[in-house]
Amino acid sequence: MIRSQFWFTSCAAILLLSCGHPPEHYVLPDQVTDFSALYQANCSGCHGENGRNGAARPLDDPLYLALIGRERLREVVANGVPHTTMPPFSQNAGGTLTEQQISVLADEMQKRWAQKFVDTTLPPYAAKLGDVTQGEAAFRKYCASCHGEDGNGSVGRSGGSAIDAAYLALVSDQSLRTTVIAGRSDQGIPNWRSYVPDRAMSSQEISDVVAWLAAHRTFPGNREKRGTTAQ
């Protein structure tokens, strides 16, 4: 009798607990399509909350988003950047995200953070490396005020070393080009139009500066994939 009464009481308690409280619906990781959830889980650790103030490039920068475009942005998210810290996120490339999830990330970044950017002088996103000698001259003209004429970021300069071996080992040539063009809006680093007042860098000067910077790379890892798509 006592055992039966205990069974009845337990069942009643279970029914009361479940009444009006439907079980939570578990969503499989590859079925998540909410941008905020996807960004938080996959991007915020490097690019910061809301696309800003992370160790990596800010993603809420309209200039950067106009420069890279939706399709290239999607390619970077999907395939990562070889020989850098940017990993591939596509399941086809060894990551965890579906094609739909990658599209959600790329589309929503453009939708939320890009603005209509009309500038016919915007340099091309990608280009071949330029001339190292000309790059040295261009660096001194446009970049020395922050990084010093030799690029080492001497004392009293507002910028650090642009030719630090550890830094160059972590970035691709395309990433260097992107930084020269778009700067870093979260760190107050100017873009290609602002290094010298009223004198924007030409696309050739940008390519030359990138060649000069890349020539200082002592770690061979990135040399195999020069010109590869990056941030």
Short mmCIF file of N, CA, C and O in Angstrom, two decimals, residues 45-175:
data_model
loop_
_atom_site.label_atom_id
_atom_site.label_comp_id
_atom_site.label_asym_id
_atom_site.label_seq_id
_atom_site.Cartn_x
_atom_site.Cartn_y
_atom_site.Cartn_z
N GLY A 45 34.98 36.03 -30.68
CA GLY A 45 36.22 35.80 -29.95
C GLY A 45 37.41 36.52 -30.56
O GLY A 45 38.31 36.94 -29.84
N CYS A 46 37.41 36.68 -31.88
CA CYS A 46 38.52 37.37 -32.55
C CYS A 46 38.14 38.79 -32.98
O CYS A 46 38.96 39.71 -32.89
N HIS A 47 36.91 38.96 -33.45
CA HIS A 47 36.51 40.25 -34.02
C HIS A 47 35.74 41.13 -33.05
O HIS A 47 35.36 42.25 -33.42
N GLY A 48 35.49 40.64 -31.85
CA GLY A 48 34.86 41.47 -30.83
C GLY A 48 33.35 41.44 -30.86
O GLY A 48 32.72 41.07 -31.87
N GLU A 49 32.76 41.83 -29.74
CA GLU A 49 31.30 41.93 -29.65
C GLU A 49 30.81 42.95 -30.67
O GLU A 49 31.38 44.03 -30.82
N ASN A 50 29.75 42.61 -31.37
CA ASN A 50 29.16 43.52 -32.36
C ASN A 50 30.16 43.95 -33.42
O ASN A 50 30.07 45.04 -33.98
N GLY A 51 31.16 43.09 -33.69
CA GLY A 51 32.07 43.34 -34.80
C GLY A 51 33.15 44.36 -34.53
O GLY A 51 33.74 44.89 -35.48
N ARG A 52 33.46 44.62 -33.26
CA ARG A 52 34.41 45.69 -32.96
C ARG A 52 35.20 45.39 -31.69
O ARG A 52 34.76 44.68 -30.81
N ASN A 53 36.40 45.99 -31.62
CA ASN A 53 37.24 45.93 -30.44
C ASN A 53 37.73 44.52 -30.11
O ASN A 53 37.86 44.16 -28.94
N GLY A 54 37.98 43.73 -31.13
CA GLY A 54 38.60 42.43 -30.94
C GLY A 54 40.05 42.49 -31.38
O GLY A 54 40.55 43.53 -31.83
N ALA A 55 40.75 41.39 -31.25
CA ALA A 55 42.15 41.36 -31.68
C ALA A 55 42.26 41.44 -33.20
O ALA A 55 43.22 42.00 -33.73
N ALA A 56 41.28 40.89 -33.90
CA ALA A 56 41.30 40.89 -35.36
C ALA A 56 40.56 42.11 -35.90
O ALA A 56 39.96 42.89 -35.16
N ARG A 57 40.60 42.24 -37.21
CA ARG A 57 40.00 43.39 -37.89
C ARG A 57 38.53 43.59 -37.50
O ARG A 57 37.78 42.62 -37.41
N PRO A 58 38.09 44.85 -37.30
CA PRO A 58 36.67 45.10 -37.03
C PRO A 58 35.83 44.77 -38.26
O PRO A 58 36.22 45.07 -39.39
N LEU A 59 34.69 44.17 -38.03
CA LEU A 59 33.81 43.79 -39.13
C LEU A 59 32.64 44.76 -39.30
O LEU A 59 31.88 44.63 -40.25
N ASP A 60 32.53 45.72 -38.41
CA ASP A 60 31.44 46.69 -38.51
C ASP A 60 31.90 47.95 -39.24
O ASP A 60 31.27 49.00 -39.12
N ASP A 61 32.96 47.85 -40.01
CA ASP A 61 33.54 48.98 -40.72
C ASP A 61 32.97 49.05 -42.14
O ASP A 61 33.25 48.18 -42.97
N PRO A 62 32.16 50.07 -42.46
CA PRO A 62 31.57 50.16 -43.80
C PRO A 62 32.60 50.19 -44.92
O PRO A 62 32.37 49.64 -45.99
N LEU A 63 33.75 50.85 -44.68
CA LEU A 63 34.79 50.90 -45.70
C LEU A 63 35.33 49.51 -46.00
O LEU A 63 35.48 49.12 -47.16
N TYR A 64 35.61 48.76 -44.95
CA TYR A 64 36.11 47.40 -45.15
C TYR A 64 35.08 46.53 -45.87
O TYR A 64 35.43 45.79 -46.80
N LEU A 65 33.83 46.63 -45.48
CA LEU A 65 32.79 45.82 -46.11
C LEU A 65 32.58 46.19 -47.56
O LEU A 65 32.29 45.34 -48.41
N ALA A 66 32.73 47.49 -47.89
CA ALA A 66 32.64 47.91 -49.28
C ALA A 66 33.83 47.40 -50.08
O ALA A 66 33.69 47.01 -51.24
N LEU A 67 34.99 47.37 -49.44
CA LEU A 67 36.21 46.92 -50.11
C LEU A 67 36.17 45.44 -50.42
O LEU A 67 36.46 45.01 -51.54
N ILE A 68 35.76 44.64 -49.45
CA ILE A 68 35.81 43.19 -49.64
C ILE A 68 34.60 42.67 -50.41
O ILE A 68 34.71 41.72 -51.18
N GLY A 69 33.44 43.26 -50.22
CA GLY A 69 32.24 42.79 -50.90
C GLY A 69 31.68 41.52 -50.29
O GLY A 69 32.37 40.79 -49.58
N ARG A 70 30.44 41.26 -50.59
CA ARG A 70 29.73 40.13 -49.96
C ARG A 70 30.32 38.79 -50.37
O ARG A 70 30.50 37.90 -49.53
N GLU A 71 30.63 38.59 -51.64
CA GLU A 71 31.09 37.28 -52.10
C GLU A 71 32.46 36.94 -51.55
O GLU A 71 32.72 35.80 -51.14
N ARG A 72 33.37 37.90 -51.53
CA ARG A 72 34.69 37.63 -50.96
C ARG A 72 34.61 37.42 -49.46
O ARG A 72 35.32 36.59 -48.89
N LEU A 73 33.74 38.19 -48.81
CA LEU A 73 33.55 38.00 -47.38
C LEU A 73 33.06 36.59 -47.09
O LEU A 73 33.54 35.92 -46.17
N ARG A 74 32.12 36.14 -47.89
CA ARG A 74 31.61 34.78 -47.71
C ARG A 74 32.71 33.75 -47.94
O ARG A 74 32.81 32.76 -47.22
N GLU A 75 33.56 33.99 -48.93
CA GLU A 75 34.66 33.07 -49.24
C GLU A 75 35.63 32.98 -48.06
O GLU A 75 36.11 31.90 -47.72
N VAL A 76 35.92 34.13 -47.45
CA VAL A 76 36.85 34.14 -46.32
C VAL A 76 36.26 33.38 -45.13
O VAL A 76 36.94 32.59 -44.48
N VAL A 77 34.98 33.60 -44.86
CA VAL A 77 34.33 32.89 -43.76
C VAL A 77 34.34 31.39 -44.03
O VAL A 77 34.63 30.57 -43.14
N ALA A 78 34.04 31.02 -45.26
CA ALA A 78 33.95 29.60 -45.60
C ALA A 78 35.30 28.90 -45.59
O ALA A 78 35.46 27.83 -44.98
N ASN A 79 36.30 29.49 -46.24
CA ASN A 79 37.56 28.80 -46.48
C ASN A 79 38.71 29.27 -45.61
O ASN A 79 39.79 28.69 -45.65
N GLY A 80 38.50 30.33 -44.82
CA GLY A 80 39.57 30.85 -44.01
C GLY A 80 40.68 31.44 -44.86
O GLY A 80 40.52 31.67 -46.06
N VAL A 81 41.82 31.67 -44.25
CA VAL A 81 42.98 32.21 -44.96
C VAL A 81 44.17 31.32 -44.65
O VAL A 81 44.64 31.29 -43.50
N PRO A 82 44.67 30.56 -45.62
CA PRO A 82 45.79 29.66 -45.37
C PRO A 82 46.99 30.38 -44.78
O PRO A 82 47.28 31.53 -45.13
N HIS A 83 47.67 29.73 -43.85
CA HIS A 83 48.90 30.23 -43.25
C HIS A 83 48.68 31.44 -42.36
O HIS A 83 49.61 32.22 -42.11
N THR A 84 47.44 31.66 -41.93
CA THR A 84 47.15 32.73 -40.98
C THR A 84 46.28 32.14 -39.87
O THR A 84 45.94 30.95 -39.87
N THR A 85 45.88 32.99 -38.92
CA THR A 85 45.05 32.53 -37.81
C THR A 85 43.57 32.48 -38.16
O THR A 85 42.76 32.09 -37.31
N MET A 86 43.18 32.85 -39.38
CA MET A 86 41.78 32.81 -39.79
C MET A 86 41.44 31.41 -40.28
O MET A 86 41.90 30.98 -41.35
N PRO A 87 40.64 30.62 -39.51
CA PRO A 87 40.36 29.23 -39.89
C PRO A 87 39.18 29.15 -40.86
O PRO A 87 38.40 30.09 -40.99
N PRO A 88 39.03 28.03 -41.55
CA PRO A 88 37.84 27.81 -42.38
C PRO A 88 36.66 27.41 -41.50
O PRO A 88 36.82 26.65 -40.54
N PHE A 89 35.47 27.90 -41.81
CA PHE A 89 34.29 27.55 -41.04
C PHE A 89 33.33 26.64 -41.82
O PHE A 89 32.42 26.07 -41.23
N SER A 90 33.52 26.50 -43.11
CA SER A 90 32.65 25.65 -43.90
C SER A 90 32.90 24.18 -43.57
O SER A 90 34.04 23.75 -43.41
N GLN A 91 31.82 23.40 -43.49
CA GLN A 91 31.96 21.97 -43.27
C GLN A 91 32.76 21.33 -44.40
O GLN A 91 33.49 20.36 -44.17
N ASN A 92 32.64 21.87 -45.61
CA ASN A 92 33.38 21.32 -46.74
C ASN A 92 34.89 21.54 -46.63
O ASN A 92 35.68 20.89 -47.31
N ALA A 93 35.27 22.50 -45.75
CA ALA A 93 36.69 22.80 -45.57
C ALA A 93 37.19 22.36 -44.21
O ALA A 93 38.28 22.75 -43.79
N GLY A 94 36.39 21.57 -43.50
CA GLY A 94 36.79 21.08 -42.20
C GLY A 94 36.22 21.85 -41.03
O GLY A 94 36.56 21.56 -39.87
N GLY A 95 35.37 22.84 -41.30
CA GLY A 95 34.75 23.62 -40.24
C GLY A 95 33.44 23.01 -39.77
O GLY A 95 33.16 21.83 -40.01
N THR A 96 32.62 23.81 -39.11
CA THR A 96 31.39 23.30 -38.50
C THR A 96 30.12 23.92 -39.06
O THR A 96 29.03 23.50 -38.70
N LEU A 97 30.24 24.91 -39.95
CA LEU A 97 29.07 25.64 -40.41
C LEU A 97 28.59 25.14 -41.77
O LEU A 97 29.39 24.78 -42.64
N THR A 98 27.29 25.16 -41.95
CA THR A 98 26.70 24.80 -43.23
C THR A 98 26.79 25.98 -44.19
O THR A 98 27.07 27.12 -43.78
N GLU A 99 26.52 25.73 -45.46
CA GLU A 99 26.52 26.80 -46.44
C GLU A 99 25.48 27.86 -46.09
O GLU A 99 25.71 29.06 -46.28
N GLN A 100 24.33 27.42 -45.60
CA GLN A 100 23.28 28.36 -45.21
C GLN A 100 23.75 29.26 -44.06
O GLN A 100 23.52 30.47 -44.07
N GLN A 101 24.41 28.69 -43.07
CA GLN A 101 24.89 29.48 -41.94
C GLN A 101 25.95 30.49 -42.36
O GLN A 101 25.97 31.62 -41.87
N ILE A 102 26.81 30.10 -43.27
CA ILE A 102 27.83 31.02 -43.77
C ILE A 102 27.18 32.18 -44.51
O ILE A 102 27.57 33.34 -44.38
N SER A 103 26.14 31.87 -45.28
CA SER A 103 25.41 32.92 -45.99
C SER A 103 24.73 33.87 -45.02
O SER A 103 24.71 35.09 -45.24
N VAL A 104 24.18 33.34 -43.95
CA VAL A 104 23.56 34.19 -42.93
C VAL A 104 24.58 35.15 -42.35
O VAL A 104 24.33 36.36 -42.21
N LEU A 105 25.77 34.66 -42.02
CA LEU A 105 26.80 35.52 -41.46
C LEU A 105 27.21 36.62 -42.44
O LEU A 105 27.24 37.80 -42.09
N ALA A 106 27.52 36.23 -43.68
CA ALA A 106 27.98 37.22 -44.66
C ALA A 106 26.89 38.23 -45.00
O ALA A 106 27.13 39.44 -45.07
N ASP A 107 25.66 37.75 -45.19
CA ASP A 107 24.56 38.64 -45.55
C ASP A 107 24.23 39.62 -44.44
O ASP A 107 24.02 40.81 -44.67
N GLU A 108 24.21 39.12 -43.21
CA GLU A 108 23.82 39.98 -42.08
C GLU A 108 24.91 40.98 -41.73
O GLU A 108 24.62 42.10 -41.30
N MET A 109 26.18 40.61 -41.90
CA MET A 109 27.24 41.58 -41.68
C MET A 109 27.08 42.76 -42.64
O MET A 109 27.20 43.93 -42.24
N GLN A 110 26.83 42.44 -43.89
CA GLN A 110 26.64 43.50 -44.87
C GLN A 110 25.37 44.31 -44.57
O GLN A 110 25.37 45.54 -44.65
N LYS A 111 24.32 43.62 -44.19
CA LYS A 111 23.05 44.29 -43.93
C LYS A 111 23.11 45.19 -42.70
O LYS A 111 22.60 46.31 -42.70
N ARG A 112 23.75 44.71 -41.64
CA ARG A 112 23.77 45.44 -40.37
C ARG A 112 24.84 46.51 -40.30
O ARG A 112 24.64 47.56 -39.70
N TRP A 113 25.99 46.23 -40.89
CA TRP A 113 27.16 47.09 -40.65
C TRP A 113 27.65 47.85 -41.87
O TRP A 113 28.43 48.79 -41.72
N ALA A 114 27.22 47.47 -43.05
CA ALA A 114 27.65 48.20 -44.24
C ALA A 114 26.71 49.37 -44.48
O ALA A 114 25.53 49.32 -44.15
N GLN A 115 27.24 50.40 -45.02
CA GLN A 115 26.44 51.53 -45.46
C GLN A 115 26.70 51.71 -46.94
O GLN A 115 27.67 51.19 -47.48
N LYS A 116 25.83 52.46 -47.59
CA LYS A 116 26.04 52.69 -49.01
C LYS A 116 27.32 53.50 -49.18
O LYS A 116 27.41 54.64 -48.76
N PHE A 117 28.32 52.88 -49.76
CA PHE A 117 29.64 53.49 -49.86
C PHE A 117 29.91 53.76 -51.33
O PHE A 117 30.20 52.85 -52.10
N VAL A 118 29.79 55.00 -51.72
CA VAL A 118 30.00 55.37 -53.11
C VAL A 118 31.32 56.13 -53.21
O VAL A 118 31.46 57.25 -52.73
N ASP A 119 32.30 55.50 -53.81
CA ASP A 119 33.61 56.12 -53.96
C ASP A 119 34.30 55.48 -55.16
O ASP A 119 34.77 54.35 -55.08
N THR A 120 34.34 56.20 -56.25
CA THR A 120 34.92 55.64 -57.46
C THR A 120 36.43 55.48 -57.36
O THR A 120 37.04 54.84 -58.21
N THR A 121 37.02 56.08 -56.32
CA THR A 121 38.47 55.97 -56.17
C THR A 121 38.88 54.80 -55.28
O THR A 121 40.06 54.61 -55.01
N LEU A 122 37.92 54.02 -54.80
CA LEU A 122 38.23 52.89 -53.93
C LEU A 122 39.17 51.93 -54.66
O LEU A 122 38.85 51.42 -55.73
N PRO A 123 40.35 51.67 -54.11
CA PRO A 123 41.31 50.79 -54.79
C PRO A 123 40.75 49.37 -54.89
O PRO A 123 39.88 48.98 -54.11
N PRO A 124 41.27 48.58 -55.81
CA PRO A 124 40.83 47.18 -55.89
C PRO A 124 41.24 46.41 -54.65
O PRO A 124 42.29 46.67 -54.08
N TYR A 125 40.39 45.50 -54.26
CA TYR A 125 40.66 44.71 -53.05
C TYR A 125 41.95 43.91 -53.18
O TYR A 125 42.79 43.91 -52.29
N ALA A 126 42.12 43.22 -54.28
CA ALA A 126 43.29 42.36 -54.49
C ALA A 126 44.12 42.87 -55.66
O ALA A 126 43.58 43.44 -56.62
N ALA A 127 45.41 42.68 -55.58
CA ALA A 127 46.32 43.06 -56.66
C ALA A 127 47.65 42.35 -56.45
O ALA A 127 47.96 41.91 -55.34
N LYS A 128 48.43 42.25 -57.49
CA LYS A 128 49.74 41.62 -57.39
C LYS A 128 50.68 42.52 -56.57
O LYS A 128 50.50 43.73 -56.49
N LEU A 129 51.69 41.88 -55.98
CA LEU A 129 52.69 42.65 -55.26
C LEU A 129 53.41 43.60 -56.21
O LEU A 129 53.61 43.29 -57.39
N GLY A 130 53.78 44.76 -55.67
CA GLY A 130 54.44 45.76 -56.48
C GLY A 130 55.95 45.69 -56.38
O GLY A 130 56.53 44.62 -56.16
N ASP A 131 56.58 46.83 -56.51
CA ASP A 131 58.04 46.94 -56.51
C ASP A 131 58.54 47.27 -55.10
O ASP A 131 58.07 48.23 -54.48
N VAL A 132 59.49 46.49 -54.62
CA VAL A 132 59.98 46.66 -53.25
C VAL A 132 60.68 48.01 -53.08
O VAL A 132 60.47 48.71 -52.09
N THR A 133 61.50 48.39 -54.04
CA THR A 133 62.23 49.65 -53.93
C THR A 133 61.28 50.84 -53.92
O THR A 133 61.42 51.76 -53.09
N GLN A 134 60.31 50.84 -54.82
CA GLN A 134 59.32 51.90 -54.84
C GLN A 134 58.46 51.86 -53.57
O GLN A 134 58.01 52.89 -53.07
N GLY A 135 58.28 50.66 -53.05
CA GLY A 135 57.50 50.51 -51.83
C GLY A 135 58.17 51.16 -50.64
O GLY A 135 57.50 51.74 -49.77
N GLU A 136 59.49 51.08 -50.58
CA GLU A 136 60.22 51.73 -49.49
C GLU A 136 60.02 53.24 -49.53
O GLU A 136 59.79 53.88 -48.50
N ALA A 137 60.09 53.80 -50.73
CA ALA A 137 59.88 55.24 -50.88
C ALA A 137 58.46 55.64 -50.52
O ALA A 137 58.23 56.66 -49.85
N ALA A 138 57.49 54.83 -50.95
CA ALA A 138 56.09 55.12 -50.64
C ALA A 138 55.82 54.98 -49.15
O ALA A 138 55.05 55.77 -48.57
N PHE A 139 56.45 53.99 -48.52
CA PHE A 139 56.27 53.82 -47.08
C PHE A 139 56.77 55.05 -46.33
O PHE A 139 56.11 55.54 -45.41
N ARG A 140 57.91 55.55 -46.72
CA ARG A 140 58.45 56.73 -46.05
C ARG A 140 57.57 57.95 -46.28
O ARG A 140 57.44 58.81 -45.40
N LYS A 141 56.93 58.02 -47.43
CA LYS A 141 56.08 59.17 -47.73
C LYS A 141 54.77 59.12 -46.94
O LYS A 141 54.33 60.14 -46.39
N TYR A 142 54.16 57.92 -46.86
CA TYR A 142 52.82 57.82 -46.30
C TYR A 142 52.77 57.27 -44.88
O TYR A 142 51.82 57.55 -44.14
N CYS A 143 53.75 56.49 -44.49
CA CYS A 143 53.62 55.73 -43.25
C CYS A 143 54.64 56.08 -42.17
O CYS A 143 54.48 55.70 -41.01
N ALA A 144 55.71 56.78 -42.55
CA ALA A 144 56.81 57.03 -41.62
C ALA A 144 56.39 57.90 -40.44
O ALA A 144 56.98 57.79 -39.35
N SER A 145 55.39 58.75 -40.61
CA SER A 145 55.00 59.64 -39.51
C SER A 145 54.51 58.85 -38.30
O SER A 145 54.60 59.33 -37.17
N CYS A 146 53.99 57.65 -38.52
CA CYS A 146 53.53 56.81 -37.42
C CYS A 146 54.50 55.67 -37.10
O CYS A 146 54.69 55.31 -35.93
N HIS A 147 55.08 55.08 -38.14
CA HIS A 147 55.89 53.87 -37.94
C HIS A 147 57.39 54.09 -38.06
O HIS A 147 58.16 53.14 -37.89
N GLY A 148 57.81 55.31 -38.35
CA GLY A 148 59.23 55.56 -38.53
C GLY A 148 59.67 55.20 -39.94
O GLY A 148 59.05 54.37 -40.62
N GLU A 149 60.72 55.85 -40.42
CA GLU A 149 61.15 55.63 -41.81
C GLU A 149 61.62 54.21 -42.07
O GLU A 149 61.54 53.72 -43.19
N ASP A 150 62.12 53.55 -41.02
CA ASP A 150 62.55 52.16 -41.21
C ASP A 150 61.46 51.16 -40.88
O ASP A 150 61.64 49.95 -40.99
N GLY A 151 60.28 51.65 -40.44
CA GLY A 151 59.14 50.78 -40.15
C GLY A 151 59.14 50.15 -38.79
O GLY A 151 58.23 49.38 -38.46
N ASN A 152 60.13 50.46 -37.97
CA ASN A 152 60.25 49.80 -36.67
C ASN A 152 59.45 50.46 -35.55
O ASN A 152 59.49 49.99 -34.42
N GLY A 153 58.76 51.54 -35.85
CA GLY A 153 57.96 52.17 -34.82
C GLY A 153 58.79 52.70 -33.68
O GLY A 153 58.60 52.31 -32.53
N SER A 154 59.73 53.57 -33.97
CA SER A 154 60.65 54.06 -32.97
C SER A 154 59.94 54.85 -31.88
O SER A 154 58.77 55.24 -32.02
N VAL A 155 60.65 55.10 -30.80
CA VAL A 155 60.09 55.82 -29.65
C VAL A 155 59.58 57.19 -30.09
O VAL A 155 60.23 57.89 -30.85
N GLY A 156 58.41 57.55 -29.60
CA GLY A 156 57.81 58.82 -29.95
C GLY A 156 56.85 58.73 -31.12
O GLY A 156 56.15 59.69 -31.44
N ARG A 157 56.80 57.58 -31.79
CA ARG A 157 55.87 57.38 -32.90
C ARG A 157 54.54 56.85 -32.37
O ARG A 157 54.50 56.10 -31.38
N SER A 158 53.46 57.22 -33.02
CA SER A 158 52.14 56.78 -32.55
C SER A 158 51.83 55.34 -32.92
O SER A 158 50.97 54.70 -32.31
N GLY A 159 52.51 54.82 -33.93
CA GLY A 159 52.29 53.44 -34.35
C GLY A 159 53.43 52.54 -33.94
O GLY A 159 54.56 52.99 -33.73
N GLY A 160 53.14 51.25 -33.83
CA GLY A 160 54.18 50.28 -33.50
C GLY A 160 54.95 49.87 -34.73
O GLY A 160 54.85 50.49 -35.79
N SER A 161 55.71 48.81 -34.61
CA SER A 161 56.49 48.31 -35.74
C SER A 161 55.57 47.71 -36.79
O SER A 161 54.70 46.90 -36.49
N ALA A 162 55.78 48.09 -38.04
CA ALA A 162 55.02 47.53 -39.16
C ALA A 162 55.73 46.34 -39.77
O ALA A 162 55.17 45.67 -40.64
N ILE A 163 56.96 46.08 -39.32
CA ILE A 163 57.74 44.99 -39.91
C ILE A 163 58.14 43.97 -38.84
O ILE A 163 59.09 43.22 -39.03
N ASP A 164 57.39 43.95 -37.74
CA ASP A 164 57.66 42.98 -36.69
C ASP A 164 57.52 41.56 -37.23
O ASP A 164 56.52 41.23 -37.88
N ALA A 165 58.50 40.72 -36.97
CA ALA A 165 58.52 39.37 -37.55
C ALA A 165 57.33 38.54 -37.11
O ALA A 165 56.74 37.80 -37.92
N ALA A 166 56.95 38.65 -35.84
CA ALA A 166 55.82 37.87 -35.34
C ALA A 166 54.52 38.31 -36.02
O ALA A 166 53.67 37.48 -36.36
N TYR A 167 54.35 39.61 -36.21
CA TYR A 167 53.15 40.13 -36.88
C TYR A 167 53.10 39.65 -38.33
O TYR A 167 52.07 39.15 -38.80
N LEU A 168 54.20 39.81 -39.05
CA LEU A 168 54.22 39.42 -40.46
C LEU A 168 54.01 37.93 -40.66
O LEU A 168 53.51 37.49 -41.69
N ALA A 169 54.40 37.13 -39.66
CA ALA A 169 54.20 35.68 -39.76
C ALA A 169 52.74 35.29 -39.64
O ALA A 169 52.35 34.20 -40.06
N LEU A 170 51.91 36.18 -39.07
CA LEU A 170 50.51 35.85 -38.82
C LEU A 170 49.56 36.38 -39.88
O LEU A 170 48.39 36.04 -39.87
N VAL A 171 50.05 37.23 -40.78
CA VAL A 171 49.16 37.86 -41.76
C VAL A 171 49.60 37.51 -43.17
O VAL A 171 50.78 37.28 -43.45
N SER A 172 48.65 37.50 -44.08
CA SER A 172 48.94 37.26 -45.49
C SER A 172 49.24 38.59 -46.17
O SER A 172 49.00 39.67 -45.63
N ASP A 173 49.74 38.52 -47.39
CA ASP A 173 49.99 39.73 -48.16
C ASP A 173 48.70 40.49 -48.41
O ASP A 173 48.67 41.73 -48.39
N GLN A 174 47.61 39.75 -48.66
CA GLN A 174 46.33 40.41 -48.89
C GLN A 174 45.84 41.12 -47.64
O GLN A 174 45.27 42.21 -47.70
N SER A 175 46.09 40.53 -46.48
CA SER A 175 45.71 41.18 -45.23
C SER A 175 46.49 42.48 -45.04
O SER A 175 45.94 43.49 -44.58
#
